[in-house]
mmCIF file of C-alpha atoms in Angstrom:
data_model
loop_
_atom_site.group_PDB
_atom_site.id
_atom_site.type_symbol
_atom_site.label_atom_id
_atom_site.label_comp_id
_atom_site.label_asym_id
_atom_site.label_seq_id
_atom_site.Cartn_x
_atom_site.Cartn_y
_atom_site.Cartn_z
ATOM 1 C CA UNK A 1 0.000 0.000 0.000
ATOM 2 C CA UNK A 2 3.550 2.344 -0.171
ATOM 3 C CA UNK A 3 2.099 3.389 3.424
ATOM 4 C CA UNK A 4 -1.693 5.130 2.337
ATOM 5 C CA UNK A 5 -4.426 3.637 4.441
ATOM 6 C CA UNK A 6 -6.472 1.040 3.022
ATOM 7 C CA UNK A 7 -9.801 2.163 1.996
ATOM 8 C CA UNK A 8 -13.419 0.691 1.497
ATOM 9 C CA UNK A 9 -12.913 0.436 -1.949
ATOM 10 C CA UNK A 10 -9.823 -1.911 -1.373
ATOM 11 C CA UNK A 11 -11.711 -4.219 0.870
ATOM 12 C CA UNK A 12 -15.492 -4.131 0.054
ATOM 13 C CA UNK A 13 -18.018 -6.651 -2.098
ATOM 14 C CA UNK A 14 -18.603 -5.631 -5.513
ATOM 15 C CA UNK A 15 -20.807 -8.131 -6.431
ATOM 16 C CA UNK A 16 -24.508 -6.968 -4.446
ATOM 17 C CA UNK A 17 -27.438 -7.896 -4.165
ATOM 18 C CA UNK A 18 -30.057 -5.403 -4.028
ATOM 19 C CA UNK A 19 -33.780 -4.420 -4.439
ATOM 20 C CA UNK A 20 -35.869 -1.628 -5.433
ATOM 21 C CA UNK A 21 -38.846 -0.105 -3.786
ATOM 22 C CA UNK A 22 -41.872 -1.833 -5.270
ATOM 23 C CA UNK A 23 -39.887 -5.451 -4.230
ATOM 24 C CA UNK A 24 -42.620 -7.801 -2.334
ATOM 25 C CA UNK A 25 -41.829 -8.675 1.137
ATOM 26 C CA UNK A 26 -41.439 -12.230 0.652
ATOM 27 C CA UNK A 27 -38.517 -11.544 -2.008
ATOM 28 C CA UNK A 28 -37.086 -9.496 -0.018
ATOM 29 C CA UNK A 29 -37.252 -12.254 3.134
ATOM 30 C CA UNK A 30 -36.021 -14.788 0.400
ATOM 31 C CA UNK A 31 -32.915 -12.042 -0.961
ATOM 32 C CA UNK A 32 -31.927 -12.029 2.808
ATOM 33 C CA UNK A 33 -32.179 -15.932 3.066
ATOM 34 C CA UNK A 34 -30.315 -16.899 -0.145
ATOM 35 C CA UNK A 35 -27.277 -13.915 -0.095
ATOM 36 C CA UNK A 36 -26.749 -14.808 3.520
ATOM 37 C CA UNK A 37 -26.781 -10.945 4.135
ATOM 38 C CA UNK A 38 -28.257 -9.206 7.622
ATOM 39 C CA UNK A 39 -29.429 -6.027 4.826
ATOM 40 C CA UNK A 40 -30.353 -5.101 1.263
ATOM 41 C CA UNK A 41 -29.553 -1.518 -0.132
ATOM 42 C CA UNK A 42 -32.959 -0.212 -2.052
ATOM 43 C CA UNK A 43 -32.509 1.402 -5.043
ATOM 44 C CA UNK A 44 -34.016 3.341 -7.572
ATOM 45 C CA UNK A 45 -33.599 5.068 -11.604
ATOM 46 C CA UNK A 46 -30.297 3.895 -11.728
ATOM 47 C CA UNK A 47 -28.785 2.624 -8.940
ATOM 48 C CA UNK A 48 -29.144 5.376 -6.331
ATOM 49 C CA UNK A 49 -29.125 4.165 -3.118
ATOM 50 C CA UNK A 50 -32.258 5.689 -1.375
ATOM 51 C CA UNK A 51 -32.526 3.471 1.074
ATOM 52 C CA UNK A 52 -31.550 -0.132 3.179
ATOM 53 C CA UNK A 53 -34.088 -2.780 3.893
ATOM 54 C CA UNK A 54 -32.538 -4.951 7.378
ATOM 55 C CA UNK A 55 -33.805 -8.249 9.143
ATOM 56 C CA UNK A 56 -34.265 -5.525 11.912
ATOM 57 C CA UNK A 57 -36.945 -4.061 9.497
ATOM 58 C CA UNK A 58 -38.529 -7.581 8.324
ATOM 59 C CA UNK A 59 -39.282 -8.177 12.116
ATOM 60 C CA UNK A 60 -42.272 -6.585 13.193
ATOM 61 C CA UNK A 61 -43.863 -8.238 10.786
ATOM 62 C CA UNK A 62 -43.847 -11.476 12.645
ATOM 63 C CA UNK A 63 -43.760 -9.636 16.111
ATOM 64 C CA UNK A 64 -46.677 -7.841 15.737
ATOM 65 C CA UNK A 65 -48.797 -9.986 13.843
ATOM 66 C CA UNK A 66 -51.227 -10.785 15.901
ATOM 67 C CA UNK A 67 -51.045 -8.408 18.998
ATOM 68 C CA UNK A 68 -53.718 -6.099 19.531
ATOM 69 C CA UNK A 69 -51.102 -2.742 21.371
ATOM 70 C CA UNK A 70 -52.366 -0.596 24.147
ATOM 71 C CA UNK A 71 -52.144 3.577 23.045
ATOM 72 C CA UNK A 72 -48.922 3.877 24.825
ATOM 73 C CA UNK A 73 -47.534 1.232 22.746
ATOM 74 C CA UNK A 74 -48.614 2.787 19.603
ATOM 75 C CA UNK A 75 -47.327 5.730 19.931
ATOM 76 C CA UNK A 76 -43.852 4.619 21.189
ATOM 77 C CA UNK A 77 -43.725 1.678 18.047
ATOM 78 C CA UNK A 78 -45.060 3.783 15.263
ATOM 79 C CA UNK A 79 -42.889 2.791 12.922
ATOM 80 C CA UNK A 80 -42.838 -0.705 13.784
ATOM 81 C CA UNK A 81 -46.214 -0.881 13.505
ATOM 82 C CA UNK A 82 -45.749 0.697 9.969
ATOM 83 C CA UNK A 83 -43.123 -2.291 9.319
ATOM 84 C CA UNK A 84 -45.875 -4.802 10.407
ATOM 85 C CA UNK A 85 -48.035 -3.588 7.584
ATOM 86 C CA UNK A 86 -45.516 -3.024 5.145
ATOM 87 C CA UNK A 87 -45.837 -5.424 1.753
ATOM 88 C CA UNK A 88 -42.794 -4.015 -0.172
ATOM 89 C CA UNK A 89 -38.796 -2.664 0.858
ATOM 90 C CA UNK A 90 -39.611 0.804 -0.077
ATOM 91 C CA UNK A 91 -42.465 0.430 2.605
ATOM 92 C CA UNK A 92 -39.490 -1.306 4.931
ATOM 93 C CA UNK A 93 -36.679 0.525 4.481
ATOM 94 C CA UNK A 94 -34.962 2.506 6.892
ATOM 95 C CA UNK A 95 -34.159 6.011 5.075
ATOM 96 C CA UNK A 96 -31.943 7.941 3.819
ATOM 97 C CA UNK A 97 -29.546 5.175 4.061
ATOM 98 C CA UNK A 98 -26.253 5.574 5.640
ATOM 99 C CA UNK A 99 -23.485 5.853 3.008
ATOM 100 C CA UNK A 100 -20.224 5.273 2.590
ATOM 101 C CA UNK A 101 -17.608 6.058 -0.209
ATOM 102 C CA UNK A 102 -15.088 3.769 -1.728
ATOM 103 C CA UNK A 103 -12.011 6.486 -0.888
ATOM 104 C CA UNK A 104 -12.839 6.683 3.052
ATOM 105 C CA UNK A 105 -10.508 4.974 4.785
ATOM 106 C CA UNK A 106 -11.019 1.612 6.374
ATOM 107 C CA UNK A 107 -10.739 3.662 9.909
ATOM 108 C CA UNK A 108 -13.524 5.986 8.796
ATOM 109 C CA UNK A 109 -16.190 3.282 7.565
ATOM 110 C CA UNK A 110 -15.179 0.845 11.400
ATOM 111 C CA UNK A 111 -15.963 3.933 12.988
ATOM 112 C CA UNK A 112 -19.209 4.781 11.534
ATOM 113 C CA UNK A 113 -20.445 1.077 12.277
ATOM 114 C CA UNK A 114 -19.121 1.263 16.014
ATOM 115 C CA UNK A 115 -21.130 4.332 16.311
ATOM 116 C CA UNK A 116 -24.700 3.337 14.909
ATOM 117 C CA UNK A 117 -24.200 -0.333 15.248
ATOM 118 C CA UNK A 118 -24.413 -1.082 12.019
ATOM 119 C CA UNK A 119 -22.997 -4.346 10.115
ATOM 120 C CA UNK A 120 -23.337 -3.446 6.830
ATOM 121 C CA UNK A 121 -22.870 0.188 4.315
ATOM 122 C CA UNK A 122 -23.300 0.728 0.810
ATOM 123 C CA UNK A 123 -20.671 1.744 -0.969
ATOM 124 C CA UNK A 124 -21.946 4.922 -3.052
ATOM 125 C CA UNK A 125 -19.986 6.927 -5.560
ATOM 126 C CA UNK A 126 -20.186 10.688 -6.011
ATOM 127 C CA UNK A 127 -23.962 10.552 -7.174
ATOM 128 C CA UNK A 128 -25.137 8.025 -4.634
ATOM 129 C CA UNK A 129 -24.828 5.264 -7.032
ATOM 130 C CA UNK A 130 -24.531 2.222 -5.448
ATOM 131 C CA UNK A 131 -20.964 0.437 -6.160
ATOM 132 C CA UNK A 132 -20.373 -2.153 -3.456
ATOM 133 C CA UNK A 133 -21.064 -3.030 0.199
ATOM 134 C CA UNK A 134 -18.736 -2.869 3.014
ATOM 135 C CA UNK A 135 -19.155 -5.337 6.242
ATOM 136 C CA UNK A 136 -17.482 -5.716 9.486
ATOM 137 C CA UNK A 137 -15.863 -9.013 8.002
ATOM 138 C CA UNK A 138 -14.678 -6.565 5.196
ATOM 139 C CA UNK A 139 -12.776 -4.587 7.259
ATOM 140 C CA UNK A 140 -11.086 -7.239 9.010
ATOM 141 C CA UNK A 141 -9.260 -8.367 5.836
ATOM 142 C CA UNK A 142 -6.427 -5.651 6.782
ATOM 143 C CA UNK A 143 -4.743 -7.825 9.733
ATOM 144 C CA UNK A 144 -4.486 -10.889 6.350
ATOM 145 C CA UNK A 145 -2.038 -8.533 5.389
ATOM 146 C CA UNK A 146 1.298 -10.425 4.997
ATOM 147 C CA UNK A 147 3.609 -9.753 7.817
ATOM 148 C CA UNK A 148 6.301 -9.044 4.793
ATOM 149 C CA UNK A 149 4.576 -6.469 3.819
ATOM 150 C CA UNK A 150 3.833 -4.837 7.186
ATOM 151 C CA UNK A 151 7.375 -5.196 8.330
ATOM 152 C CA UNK A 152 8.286 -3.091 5.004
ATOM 153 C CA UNK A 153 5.797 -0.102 5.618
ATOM 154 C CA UNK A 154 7.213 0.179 9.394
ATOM 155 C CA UNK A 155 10.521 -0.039 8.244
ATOM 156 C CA UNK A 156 9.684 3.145 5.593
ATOM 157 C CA UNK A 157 7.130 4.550 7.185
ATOM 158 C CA UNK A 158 8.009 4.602 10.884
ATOM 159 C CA UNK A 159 12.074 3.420 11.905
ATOM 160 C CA UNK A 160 13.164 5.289 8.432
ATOM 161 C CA UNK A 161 11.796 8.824 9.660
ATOM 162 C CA UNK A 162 11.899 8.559 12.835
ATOM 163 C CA UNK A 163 14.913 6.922 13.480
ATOM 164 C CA UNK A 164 16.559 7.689 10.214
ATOM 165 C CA UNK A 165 20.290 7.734 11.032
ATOM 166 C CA UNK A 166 22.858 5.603 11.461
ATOM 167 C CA UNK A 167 21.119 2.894 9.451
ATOM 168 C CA UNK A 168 20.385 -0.639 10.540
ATOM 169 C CA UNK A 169 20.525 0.491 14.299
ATOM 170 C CA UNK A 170 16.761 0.349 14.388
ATOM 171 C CA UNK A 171 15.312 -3.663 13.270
ATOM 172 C CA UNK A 172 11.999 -4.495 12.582
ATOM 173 C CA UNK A 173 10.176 -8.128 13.095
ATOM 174 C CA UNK A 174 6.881 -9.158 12.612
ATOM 175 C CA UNK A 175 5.294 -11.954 13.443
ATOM 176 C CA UNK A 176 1.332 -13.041 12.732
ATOM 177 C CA UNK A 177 0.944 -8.848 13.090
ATOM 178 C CA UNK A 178 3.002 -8.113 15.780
ATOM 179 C CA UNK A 179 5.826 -6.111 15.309
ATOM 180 C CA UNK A 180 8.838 -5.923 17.057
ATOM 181 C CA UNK A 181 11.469 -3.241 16.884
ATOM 182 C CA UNK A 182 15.041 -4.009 18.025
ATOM 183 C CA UNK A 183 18.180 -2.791 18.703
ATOM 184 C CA UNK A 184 19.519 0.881 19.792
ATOM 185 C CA UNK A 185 16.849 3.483 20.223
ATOM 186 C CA UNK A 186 19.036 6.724 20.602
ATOM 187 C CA UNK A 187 16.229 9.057 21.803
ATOM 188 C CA UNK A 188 13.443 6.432 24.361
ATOM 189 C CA UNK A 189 11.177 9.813 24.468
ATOM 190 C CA UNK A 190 10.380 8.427 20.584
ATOM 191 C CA UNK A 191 9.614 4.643 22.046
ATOM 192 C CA UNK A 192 5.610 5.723 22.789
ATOM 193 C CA UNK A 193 5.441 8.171 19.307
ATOM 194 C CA UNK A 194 6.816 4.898 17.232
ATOM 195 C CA UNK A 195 4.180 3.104 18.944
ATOM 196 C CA UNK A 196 1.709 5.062 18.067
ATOM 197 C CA UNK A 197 3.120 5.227 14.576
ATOM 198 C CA UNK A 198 3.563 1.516 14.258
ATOM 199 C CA UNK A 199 0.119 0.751 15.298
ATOM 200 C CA UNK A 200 -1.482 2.879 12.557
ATOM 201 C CA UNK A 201 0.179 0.909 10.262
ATOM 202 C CA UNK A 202 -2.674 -1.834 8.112
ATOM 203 C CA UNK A 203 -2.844 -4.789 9.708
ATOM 204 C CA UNK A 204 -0.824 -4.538 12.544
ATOM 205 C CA UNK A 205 -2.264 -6.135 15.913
ATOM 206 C CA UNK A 206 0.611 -4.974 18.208
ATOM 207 C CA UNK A 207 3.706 -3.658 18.617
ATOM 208 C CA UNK A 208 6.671 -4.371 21.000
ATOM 209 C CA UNK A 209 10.037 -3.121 21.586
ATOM 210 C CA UNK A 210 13.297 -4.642 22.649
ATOM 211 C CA UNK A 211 15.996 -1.522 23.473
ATOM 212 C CA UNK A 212 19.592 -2.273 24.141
ATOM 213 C CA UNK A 213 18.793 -1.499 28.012
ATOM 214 C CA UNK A 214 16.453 -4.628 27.758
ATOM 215 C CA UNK A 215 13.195 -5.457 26.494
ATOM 216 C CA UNK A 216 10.505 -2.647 27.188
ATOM 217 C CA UNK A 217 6.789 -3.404 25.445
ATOM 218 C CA UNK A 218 5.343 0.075 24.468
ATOM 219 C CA UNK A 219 1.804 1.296 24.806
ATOM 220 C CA UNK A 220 0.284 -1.673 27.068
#
């Protein structure tokens, strides 16, 4: 990755399913069911994502179906009860959909998710065309990274600016993620910045240190 963050459009599904508005709720169950997904983006003219249809959504449906609610419970399930009578996704769908676009970073799209508990976001272009899906099992294909890889971003990225000089006095390891730096540190007020550094890094899952006062493991 010559040290840029991974983004959504390096790690997300191109090939999605999806369904538009005026799709029945049984195809909608059945999309679900078949694509082994927990939601469907809803689309409409030609491809703009307007909306997302969840098993969340499909729900009250089943809930609901025969319960007779009190006024209190009504007004505090309004849109569930809308759900329950709901025959097609655009009658489903939770809107406006929550976006996401191919350049954010991999960061950016795990934080959004955290946030609104989300396991799923379409991937929209510039017009809100819809151009992939991102999942949590997406984003987790950044610690497959190989650890040949890794150990050459830290090596650029991290030990060659911040401890740039006299080479070699700096080595890096990395093993299944973690990374190990070895050797002479000449300035141990850099130990938690490279860190810091190091764990930014794709795919890394921790970092350690071994100075040539003994071994010290940073940022625990």
């Amino acid at each position: 990755m010559n040290g840029s963050p991974y983004t959504v459009g390096d790690v997300m599904t191109r090939a999605v399913v999806a369904v538009g508005r005026d799709t029945p709720f049984k195809d909608v169950v059945r999309l679900i069911q078949e694509w082994k997904v927990s939601a469907l983006p809803v689309l409409e003219g030609e491809g703009r994502v307007v909306g997302v249809v969840s098993e969340a959504d499909l729900l009250p449906k089943e809930e609901l179906r025969d319960s007779d609610p009190d006024r209190l419970t009504q007004l505090r399930r309004l849109s569930d009860l809308a759900r329950a009578g709901a025959l097609t996704a655009g009658e489903l769908m939770s809107s406006p959909a929550v976006t996401v676009h191919a350049d954010a970073t991999v960061a950016q799209a795990a934080r959004v998710m955290a946030r609104l508990r989300l396991k799923r976001l379409p991937v929209v272009d510039g017009e809100g065309l819809l151009r992939g899906v991102v999942s949590r099992v997406d984003l987790l294909k950044v610690f497959l990274r190989p650890d040949d890889e890794i150990a050459g971003e830290v090596r650029r990225e991290v030990v060659g600016r911040l401890f740039p000089s006299p080479p070699d006095t700096v080595g890096v390891e990395v093993a299944d993620g973690v990374v190990t730096l070895t050797g002479r540190v000449p300035d141990t007020s850099l130990v938690p910045v490279a860190a810091r550094a190091v764990r930014a890094v794709e795919g890394v899952v921790d970092v350690e240190f071994r100075v040539a006062d003994g071994a010290l493991t940073a940022g625990r």
